[in-house]
PDB file of C-alpha atoms in Angstrom:
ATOM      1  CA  UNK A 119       0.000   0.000   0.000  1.00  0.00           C
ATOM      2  CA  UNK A 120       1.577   3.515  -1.036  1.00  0.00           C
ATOM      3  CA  UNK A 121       1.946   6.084   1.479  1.00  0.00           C
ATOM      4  CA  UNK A 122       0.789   9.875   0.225  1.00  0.00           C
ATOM      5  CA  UNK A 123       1.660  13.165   2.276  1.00  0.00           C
ATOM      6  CA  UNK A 124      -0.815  15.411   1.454  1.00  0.00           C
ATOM      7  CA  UNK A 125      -0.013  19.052   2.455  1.00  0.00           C
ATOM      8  CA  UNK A 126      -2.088  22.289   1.830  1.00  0.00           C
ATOM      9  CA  UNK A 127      -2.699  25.405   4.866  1.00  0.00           C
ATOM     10  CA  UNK A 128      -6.680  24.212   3.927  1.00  0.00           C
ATOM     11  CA  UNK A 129      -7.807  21.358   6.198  1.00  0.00           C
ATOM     12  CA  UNK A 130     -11.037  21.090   2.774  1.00  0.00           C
ATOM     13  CA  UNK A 131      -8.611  20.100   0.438  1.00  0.00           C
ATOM     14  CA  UNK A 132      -6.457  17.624   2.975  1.00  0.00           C
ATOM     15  CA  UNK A 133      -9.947  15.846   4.149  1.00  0.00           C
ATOM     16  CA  UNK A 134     -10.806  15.797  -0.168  1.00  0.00           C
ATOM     17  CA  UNK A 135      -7.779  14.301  -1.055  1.00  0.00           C
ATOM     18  CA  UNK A 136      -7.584  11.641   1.811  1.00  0.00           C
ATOM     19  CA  UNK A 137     -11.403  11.165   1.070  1.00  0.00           C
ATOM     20  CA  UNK A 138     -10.453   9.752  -2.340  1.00  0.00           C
ATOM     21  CA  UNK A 139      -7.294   8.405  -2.103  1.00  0.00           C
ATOM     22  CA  UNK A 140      -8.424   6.208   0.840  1.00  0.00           C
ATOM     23  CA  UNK A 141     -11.140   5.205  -1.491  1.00  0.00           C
ATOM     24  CA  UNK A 142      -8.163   4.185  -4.134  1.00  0.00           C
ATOM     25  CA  UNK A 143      -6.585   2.311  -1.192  1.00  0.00           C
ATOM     26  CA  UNK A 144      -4.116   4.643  -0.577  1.00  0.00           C
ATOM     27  CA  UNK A 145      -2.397   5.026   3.297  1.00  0.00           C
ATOM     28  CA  UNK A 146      -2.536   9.406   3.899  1.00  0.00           C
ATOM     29  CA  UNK A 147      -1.210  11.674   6.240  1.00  0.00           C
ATOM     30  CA  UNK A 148      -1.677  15.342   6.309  1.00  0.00           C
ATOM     31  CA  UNK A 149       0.622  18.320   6.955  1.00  0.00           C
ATOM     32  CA  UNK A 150      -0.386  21.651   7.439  1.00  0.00           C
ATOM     33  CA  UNK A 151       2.885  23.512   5.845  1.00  0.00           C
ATOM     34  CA  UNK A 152       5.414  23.188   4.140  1.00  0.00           C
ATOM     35  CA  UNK A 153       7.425  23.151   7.647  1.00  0.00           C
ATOM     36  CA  UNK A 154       5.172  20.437   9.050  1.00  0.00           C
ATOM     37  CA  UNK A 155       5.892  18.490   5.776  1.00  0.00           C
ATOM     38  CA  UNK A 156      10.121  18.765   6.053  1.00  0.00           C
ATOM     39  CA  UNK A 157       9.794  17.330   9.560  1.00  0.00           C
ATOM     40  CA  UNK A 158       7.067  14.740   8.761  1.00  0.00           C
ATOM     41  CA  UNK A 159       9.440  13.591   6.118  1.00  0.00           C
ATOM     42  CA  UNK A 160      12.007  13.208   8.589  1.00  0.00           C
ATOM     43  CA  UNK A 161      10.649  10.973  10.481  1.00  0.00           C
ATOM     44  CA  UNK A 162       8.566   9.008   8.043  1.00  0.00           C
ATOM     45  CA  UNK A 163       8.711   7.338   4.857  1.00  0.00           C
ATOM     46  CA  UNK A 164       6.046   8.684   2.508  1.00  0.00           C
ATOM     47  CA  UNK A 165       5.756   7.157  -1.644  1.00  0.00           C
ATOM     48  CA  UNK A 166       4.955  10.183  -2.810  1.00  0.00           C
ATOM     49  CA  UNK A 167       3.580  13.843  -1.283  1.00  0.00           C
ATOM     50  CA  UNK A 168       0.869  16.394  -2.980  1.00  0.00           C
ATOM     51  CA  UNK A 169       1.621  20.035  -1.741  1.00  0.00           C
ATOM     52  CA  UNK A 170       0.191  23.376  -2.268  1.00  0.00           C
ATOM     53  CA  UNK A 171       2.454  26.139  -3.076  1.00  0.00           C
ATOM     54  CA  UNK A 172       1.297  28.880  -1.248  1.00  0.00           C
ATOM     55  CA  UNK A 173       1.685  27.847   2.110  1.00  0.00           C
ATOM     56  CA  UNK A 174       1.992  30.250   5.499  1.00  0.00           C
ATOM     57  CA  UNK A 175       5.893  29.301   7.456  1.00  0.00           C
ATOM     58  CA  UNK A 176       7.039  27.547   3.903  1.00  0.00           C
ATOM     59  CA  UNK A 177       6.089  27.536   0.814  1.00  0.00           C
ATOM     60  CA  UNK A 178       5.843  24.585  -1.396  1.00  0.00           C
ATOM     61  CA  UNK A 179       8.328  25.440  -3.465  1.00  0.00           C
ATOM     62  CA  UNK A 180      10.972  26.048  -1.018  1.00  0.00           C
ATOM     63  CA  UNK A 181       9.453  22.642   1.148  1.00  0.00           C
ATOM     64  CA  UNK A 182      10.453  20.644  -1.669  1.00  0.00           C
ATOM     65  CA  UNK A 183      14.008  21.559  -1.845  1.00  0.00           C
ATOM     66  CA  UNK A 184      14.567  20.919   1.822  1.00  0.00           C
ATOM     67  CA  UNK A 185      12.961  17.342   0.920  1.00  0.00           C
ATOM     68  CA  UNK A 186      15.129  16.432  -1.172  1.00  0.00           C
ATOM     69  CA  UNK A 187      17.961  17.173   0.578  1.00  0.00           C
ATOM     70  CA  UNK A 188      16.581  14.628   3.113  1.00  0.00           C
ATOM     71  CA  UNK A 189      14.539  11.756   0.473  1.00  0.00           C
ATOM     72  CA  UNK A 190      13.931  11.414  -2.877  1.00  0.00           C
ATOM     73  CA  UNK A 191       9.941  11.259  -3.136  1.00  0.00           C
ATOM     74  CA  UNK A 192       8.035  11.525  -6.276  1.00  0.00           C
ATOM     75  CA  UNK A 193       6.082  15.642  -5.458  1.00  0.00           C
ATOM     76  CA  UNK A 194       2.729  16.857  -7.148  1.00  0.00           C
ATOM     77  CA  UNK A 195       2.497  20.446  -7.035  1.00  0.00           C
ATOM     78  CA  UNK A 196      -1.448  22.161  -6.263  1.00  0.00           C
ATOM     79  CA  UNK A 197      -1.436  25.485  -7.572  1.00  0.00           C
ATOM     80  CA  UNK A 198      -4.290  28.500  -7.910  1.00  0.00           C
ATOM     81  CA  UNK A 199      -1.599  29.834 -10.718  1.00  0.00           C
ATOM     82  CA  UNK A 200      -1.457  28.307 -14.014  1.00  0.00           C
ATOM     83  CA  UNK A 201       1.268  30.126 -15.548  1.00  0.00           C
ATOM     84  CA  UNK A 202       3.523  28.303 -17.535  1.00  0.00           C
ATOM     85  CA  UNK A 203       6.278  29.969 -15.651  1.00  0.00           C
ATOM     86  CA  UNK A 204       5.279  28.172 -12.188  1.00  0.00           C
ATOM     87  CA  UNK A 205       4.836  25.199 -13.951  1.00  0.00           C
ATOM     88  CA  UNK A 206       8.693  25.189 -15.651  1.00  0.00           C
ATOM     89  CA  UNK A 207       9.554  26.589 -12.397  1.00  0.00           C
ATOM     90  CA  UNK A 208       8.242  23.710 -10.392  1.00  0.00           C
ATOM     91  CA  UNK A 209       9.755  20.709 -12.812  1.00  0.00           C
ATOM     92  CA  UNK A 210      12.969  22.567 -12.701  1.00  0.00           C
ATOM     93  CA  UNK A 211      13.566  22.346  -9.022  1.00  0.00           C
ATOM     94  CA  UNK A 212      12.579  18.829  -9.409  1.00  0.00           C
ATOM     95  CA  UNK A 213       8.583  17.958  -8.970  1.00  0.00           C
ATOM     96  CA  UNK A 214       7.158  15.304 -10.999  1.00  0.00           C
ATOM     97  CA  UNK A 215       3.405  16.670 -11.695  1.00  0.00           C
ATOM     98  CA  UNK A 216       1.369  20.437 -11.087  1.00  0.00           C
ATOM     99  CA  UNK A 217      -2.319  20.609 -11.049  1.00  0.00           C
ATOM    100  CA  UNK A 218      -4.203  23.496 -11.491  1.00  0.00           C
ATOM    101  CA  UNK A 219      -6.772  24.596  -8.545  1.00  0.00           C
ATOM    102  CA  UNK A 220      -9.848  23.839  -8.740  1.00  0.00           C
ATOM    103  CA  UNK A 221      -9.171  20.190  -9.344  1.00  0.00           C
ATOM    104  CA  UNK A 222     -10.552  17.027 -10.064  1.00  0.00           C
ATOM    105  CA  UNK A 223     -10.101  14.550  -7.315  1.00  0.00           C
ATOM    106  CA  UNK A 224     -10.234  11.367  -9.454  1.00  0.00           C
ATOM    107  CA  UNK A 225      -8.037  12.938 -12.282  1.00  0.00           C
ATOM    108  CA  UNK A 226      -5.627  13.586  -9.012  1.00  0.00           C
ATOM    109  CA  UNK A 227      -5.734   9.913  -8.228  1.00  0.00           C
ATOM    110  CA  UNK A 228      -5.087   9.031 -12.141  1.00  0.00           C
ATOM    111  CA  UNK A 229      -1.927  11.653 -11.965  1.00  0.00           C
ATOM    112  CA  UNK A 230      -0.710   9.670  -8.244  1.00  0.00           C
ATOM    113  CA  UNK A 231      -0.982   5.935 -10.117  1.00  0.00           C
ATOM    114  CA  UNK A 232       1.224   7.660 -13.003  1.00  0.00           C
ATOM    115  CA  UNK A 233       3.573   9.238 -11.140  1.00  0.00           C
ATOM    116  CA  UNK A 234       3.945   5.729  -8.714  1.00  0.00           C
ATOM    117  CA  UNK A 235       4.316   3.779 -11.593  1.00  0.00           C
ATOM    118  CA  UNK A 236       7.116   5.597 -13.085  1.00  0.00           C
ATOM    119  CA  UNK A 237       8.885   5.843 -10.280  1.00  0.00           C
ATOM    120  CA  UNK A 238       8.424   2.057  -9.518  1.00  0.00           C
ATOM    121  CA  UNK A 239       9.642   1.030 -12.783  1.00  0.00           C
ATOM    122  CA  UNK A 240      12.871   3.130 -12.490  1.00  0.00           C
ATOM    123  CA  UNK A 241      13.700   1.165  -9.188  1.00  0.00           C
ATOM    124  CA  UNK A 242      13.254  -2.150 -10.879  1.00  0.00           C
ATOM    125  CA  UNK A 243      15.101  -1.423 -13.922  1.00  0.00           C
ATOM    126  CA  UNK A 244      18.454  -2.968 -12.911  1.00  0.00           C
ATOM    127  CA  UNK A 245      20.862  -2.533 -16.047  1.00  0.00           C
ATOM    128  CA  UNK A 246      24.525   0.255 -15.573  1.00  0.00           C
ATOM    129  CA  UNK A 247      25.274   1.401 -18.815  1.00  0.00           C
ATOM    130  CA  UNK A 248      28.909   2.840 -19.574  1.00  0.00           C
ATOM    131  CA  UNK A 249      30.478   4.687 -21.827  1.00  0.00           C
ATOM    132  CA  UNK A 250      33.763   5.816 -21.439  1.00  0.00           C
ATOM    133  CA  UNK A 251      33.629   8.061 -18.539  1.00  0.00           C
ATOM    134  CA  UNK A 252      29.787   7.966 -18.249  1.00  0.00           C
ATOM    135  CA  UNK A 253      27.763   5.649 -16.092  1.00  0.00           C
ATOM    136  CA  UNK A 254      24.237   4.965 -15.921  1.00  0.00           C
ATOM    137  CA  UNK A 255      22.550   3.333 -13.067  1.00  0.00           C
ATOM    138  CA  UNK A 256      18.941   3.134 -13.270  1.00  0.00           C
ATOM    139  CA  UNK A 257      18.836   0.805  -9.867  1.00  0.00           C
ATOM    140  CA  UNK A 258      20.930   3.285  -8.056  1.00  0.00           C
ATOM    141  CA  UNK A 259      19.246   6.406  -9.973  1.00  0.00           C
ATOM    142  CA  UNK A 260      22.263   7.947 -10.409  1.00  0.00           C
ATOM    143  CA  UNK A 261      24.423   9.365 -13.196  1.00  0.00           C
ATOM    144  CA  UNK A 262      28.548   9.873 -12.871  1.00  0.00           C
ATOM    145  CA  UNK A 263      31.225  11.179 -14.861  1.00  0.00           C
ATOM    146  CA  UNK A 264      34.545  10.129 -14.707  1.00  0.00           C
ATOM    147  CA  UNK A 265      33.306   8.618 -11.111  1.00  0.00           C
ATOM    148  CA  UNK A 266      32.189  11.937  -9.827  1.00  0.00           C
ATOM    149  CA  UNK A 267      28.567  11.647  -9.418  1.00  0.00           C
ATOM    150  CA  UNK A 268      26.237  14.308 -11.294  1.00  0.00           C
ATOM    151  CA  UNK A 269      23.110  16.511  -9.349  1.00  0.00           C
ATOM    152  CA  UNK A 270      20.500  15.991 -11.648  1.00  0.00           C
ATOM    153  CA  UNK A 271      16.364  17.137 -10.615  1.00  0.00           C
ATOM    154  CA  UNK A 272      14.107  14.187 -10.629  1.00  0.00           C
ATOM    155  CA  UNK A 273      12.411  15.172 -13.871  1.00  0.00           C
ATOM    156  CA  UNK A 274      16.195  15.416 -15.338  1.00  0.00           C
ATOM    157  CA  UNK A 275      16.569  11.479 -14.481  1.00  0.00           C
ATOM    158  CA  UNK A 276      13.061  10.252 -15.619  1.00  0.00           C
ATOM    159  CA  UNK A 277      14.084  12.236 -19.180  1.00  0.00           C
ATOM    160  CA  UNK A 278      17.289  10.812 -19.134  1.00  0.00           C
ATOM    161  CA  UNK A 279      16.470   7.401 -18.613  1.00  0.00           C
ATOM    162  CA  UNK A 280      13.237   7.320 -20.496  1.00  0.00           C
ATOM    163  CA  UNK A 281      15.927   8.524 -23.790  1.00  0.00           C
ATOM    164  CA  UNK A 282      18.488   5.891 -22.921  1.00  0.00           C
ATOM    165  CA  UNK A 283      16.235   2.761 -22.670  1.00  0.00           C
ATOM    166  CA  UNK A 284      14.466   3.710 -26.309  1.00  0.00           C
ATOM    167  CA  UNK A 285      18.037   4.406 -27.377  1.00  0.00           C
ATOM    168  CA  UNK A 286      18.720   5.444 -31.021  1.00  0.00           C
ATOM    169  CA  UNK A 287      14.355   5.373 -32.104  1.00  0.00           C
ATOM    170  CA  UNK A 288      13.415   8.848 -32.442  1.00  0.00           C
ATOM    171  CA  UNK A 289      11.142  10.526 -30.054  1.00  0.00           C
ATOM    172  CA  UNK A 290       8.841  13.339 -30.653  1.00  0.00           C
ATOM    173  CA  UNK A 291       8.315  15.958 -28.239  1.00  0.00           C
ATOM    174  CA  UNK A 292       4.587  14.766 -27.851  1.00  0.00           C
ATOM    175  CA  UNK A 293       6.051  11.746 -27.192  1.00  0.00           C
ATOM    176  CA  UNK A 294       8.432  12.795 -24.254  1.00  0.00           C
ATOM    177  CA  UNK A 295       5.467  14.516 -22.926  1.00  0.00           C
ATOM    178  CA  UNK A 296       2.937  11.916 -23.010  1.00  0.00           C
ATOM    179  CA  UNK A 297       5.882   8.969 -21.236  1.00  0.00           C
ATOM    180  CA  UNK A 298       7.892  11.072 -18.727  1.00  0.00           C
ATOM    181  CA  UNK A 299       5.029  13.722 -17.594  1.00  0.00           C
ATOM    182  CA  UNK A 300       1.938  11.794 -18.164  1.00  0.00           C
ATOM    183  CA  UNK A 301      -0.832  11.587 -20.398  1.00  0.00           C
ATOM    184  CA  UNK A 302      -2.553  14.605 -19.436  1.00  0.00           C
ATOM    185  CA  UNK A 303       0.273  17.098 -18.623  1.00  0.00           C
ATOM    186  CA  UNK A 304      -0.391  20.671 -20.268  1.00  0.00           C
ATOM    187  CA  UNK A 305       2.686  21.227 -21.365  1.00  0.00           C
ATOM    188  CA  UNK A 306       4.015  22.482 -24.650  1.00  0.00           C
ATOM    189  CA  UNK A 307       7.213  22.301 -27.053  1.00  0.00           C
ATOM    190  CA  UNK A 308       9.225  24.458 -24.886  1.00  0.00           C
ATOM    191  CA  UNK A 309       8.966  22.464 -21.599  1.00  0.00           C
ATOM    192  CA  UNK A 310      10.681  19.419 -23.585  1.00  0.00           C
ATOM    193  CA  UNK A 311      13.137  22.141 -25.007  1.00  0.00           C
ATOM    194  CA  UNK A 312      13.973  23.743 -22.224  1.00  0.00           C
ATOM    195  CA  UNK A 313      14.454  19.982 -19.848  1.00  0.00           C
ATOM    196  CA  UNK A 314      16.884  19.061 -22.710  1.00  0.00           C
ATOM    197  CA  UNK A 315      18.708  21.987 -22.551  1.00  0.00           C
ATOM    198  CA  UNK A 316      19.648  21.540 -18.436  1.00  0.00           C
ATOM    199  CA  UNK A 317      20.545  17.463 -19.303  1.00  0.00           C
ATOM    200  CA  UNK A 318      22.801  18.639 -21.987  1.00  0.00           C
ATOM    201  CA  UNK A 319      24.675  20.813 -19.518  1.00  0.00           C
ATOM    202  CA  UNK A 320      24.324  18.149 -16.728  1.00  0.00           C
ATOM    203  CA  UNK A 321      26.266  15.598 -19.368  1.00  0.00           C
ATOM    204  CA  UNK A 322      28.489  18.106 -20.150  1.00  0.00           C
ATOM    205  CA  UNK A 323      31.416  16.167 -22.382  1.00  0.00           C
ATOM    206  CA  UNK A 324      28.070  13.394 -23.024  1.00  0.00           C
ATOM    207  CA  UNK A 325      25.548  16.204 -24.418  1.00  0.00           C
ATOM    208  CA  UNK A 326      25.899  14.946 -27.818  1.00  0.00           C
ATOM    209  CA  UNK A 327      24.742  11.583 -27.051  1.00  0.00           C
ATOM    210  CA  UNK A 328      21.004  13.484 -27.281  1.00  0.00           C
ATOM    211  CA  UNK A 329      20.657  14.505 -30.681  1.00  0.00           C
ATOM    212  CA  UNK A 330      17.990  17.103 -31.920  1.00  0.00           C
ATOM    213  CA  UNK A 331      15.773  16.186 -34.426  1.00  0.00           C
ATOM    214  CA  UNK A 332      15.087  18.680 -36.532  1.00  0.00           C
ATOM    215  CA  UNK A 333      10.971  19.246 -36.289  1.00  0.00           C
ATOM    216  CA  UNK A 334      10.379  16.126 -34.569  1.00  0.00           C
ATOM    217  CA  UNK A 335      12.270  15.259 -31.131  1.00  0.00           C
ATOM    218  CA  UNK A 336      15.143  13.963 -29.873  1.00  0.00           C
ATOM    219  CA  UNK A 337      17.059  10.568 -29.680  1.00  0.00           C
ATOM    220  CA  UNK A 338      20.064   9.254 -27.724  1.00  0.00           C
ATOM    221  CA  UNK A 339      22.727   8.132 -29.694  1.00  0.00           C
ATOM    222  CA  UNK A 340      23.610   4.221 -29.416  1.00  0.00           C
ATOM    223  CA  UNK A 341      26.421   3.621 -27.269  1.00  0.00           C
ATOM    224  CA  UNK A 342      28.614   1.297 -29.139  1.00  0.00           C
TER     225      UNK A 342
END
């Protein structure tokens, strides 16, 4: 049974989403801040947390750097701002999904099954690739160079991994979208663009192993 933190300053939308994800079978706790959250996480092992941004003490935003610098857990962001800015914002510092307030509860619980089973088929993929000084290790979840490991967001890995195990087959961008976001992320050509753009510099002396496809996508190279 997966474990969900659900965090928001209003005890409505706590008692909505443990309403329904009990109903999906899920085990909840609730956190009123983004404070309450970093020391919930502490103490407690959680599959995957829902947080508001706006929060009174800490914001989400700021909560879910200080988790990661404790766990890695999968985050959904709850927003009342729909910008695209937030949203590129969010995925940048390393959340896996944003919904828009008002939401749907049951398209919630759809976005929390995707999100689970991504991450639990990048702990049971157990293959390293290398090449030359780069090393892959989807058990581990971790990428190095030369043996130095690289700092890479969440959504960083997920693309990375999701373009080296359909290496060399091209991959639209509506493809990327639909596979490492979900099937119902709003996003657009530029959020693919601009997640490419921070693996390249992440690979640094590897960036060339994604190539652009002119009008289409991207690939990874094959590593011979």
């Amino acid at each position: 049974m997966a474990k969900i933190l659900a965090v928001d300053d209003e005890a409505k939308i706590r008692t909505i989403i443990k309403e329904y994800a009990e109903f999906e079978g899920y085990e909840v706790a609730e956190a009123a801040d983004g404070m309450e959250a970093v020391e919930m996480v502490k103490s407690d092992d959680f599959d995957i947390i829902i947080m508001d941004i706006m929060m009174p003490r800490l914001d989400g935003y700021s909560a879910c750097k200080e988790i990661q610098k404790i766990k890695k857990i999968p985050v959904i962001m709850l927003s009342a701002r729909g910008e695209e800015y937030d949203k590129l914002f969010g995925f940048e510092i390393g959340i896996d999904d944003y919904m828009v307030k008002p939401f749907s509860p049951k398209e919630l619980m759809a976005r929390v099954r995707a999100v689970l089973n991504r991450a639990k088929a990048s702990r049971t993929t157990e293959d390293i690739i290398k090449y030359q000084g780069l090393e892959i290790n989807f058990t581990a979840r971790e990428v190095k160079i030369d043996g130095e490991k690289v700092s890479m967001t969440p959504k960083e890995y997920d693309l990375l991994f999701y373009l080296v195990r359909n290496m060399n087959i091209a991959l639209s961008r509506e493809k990327l979208l639909e596979e490492v976001w979900g099937f119902d992320f709003y996003g657009d050509d530029r959020t693919i663009d601009t997640h490419i753009k921070m693996l390249r510099n992440s690979l640094g002396p590897y960036r060339n192993l994604i190539v652009t496809l002119r009008g289409m996508g991207y690939k990874f190279e094959k590593i011979q």
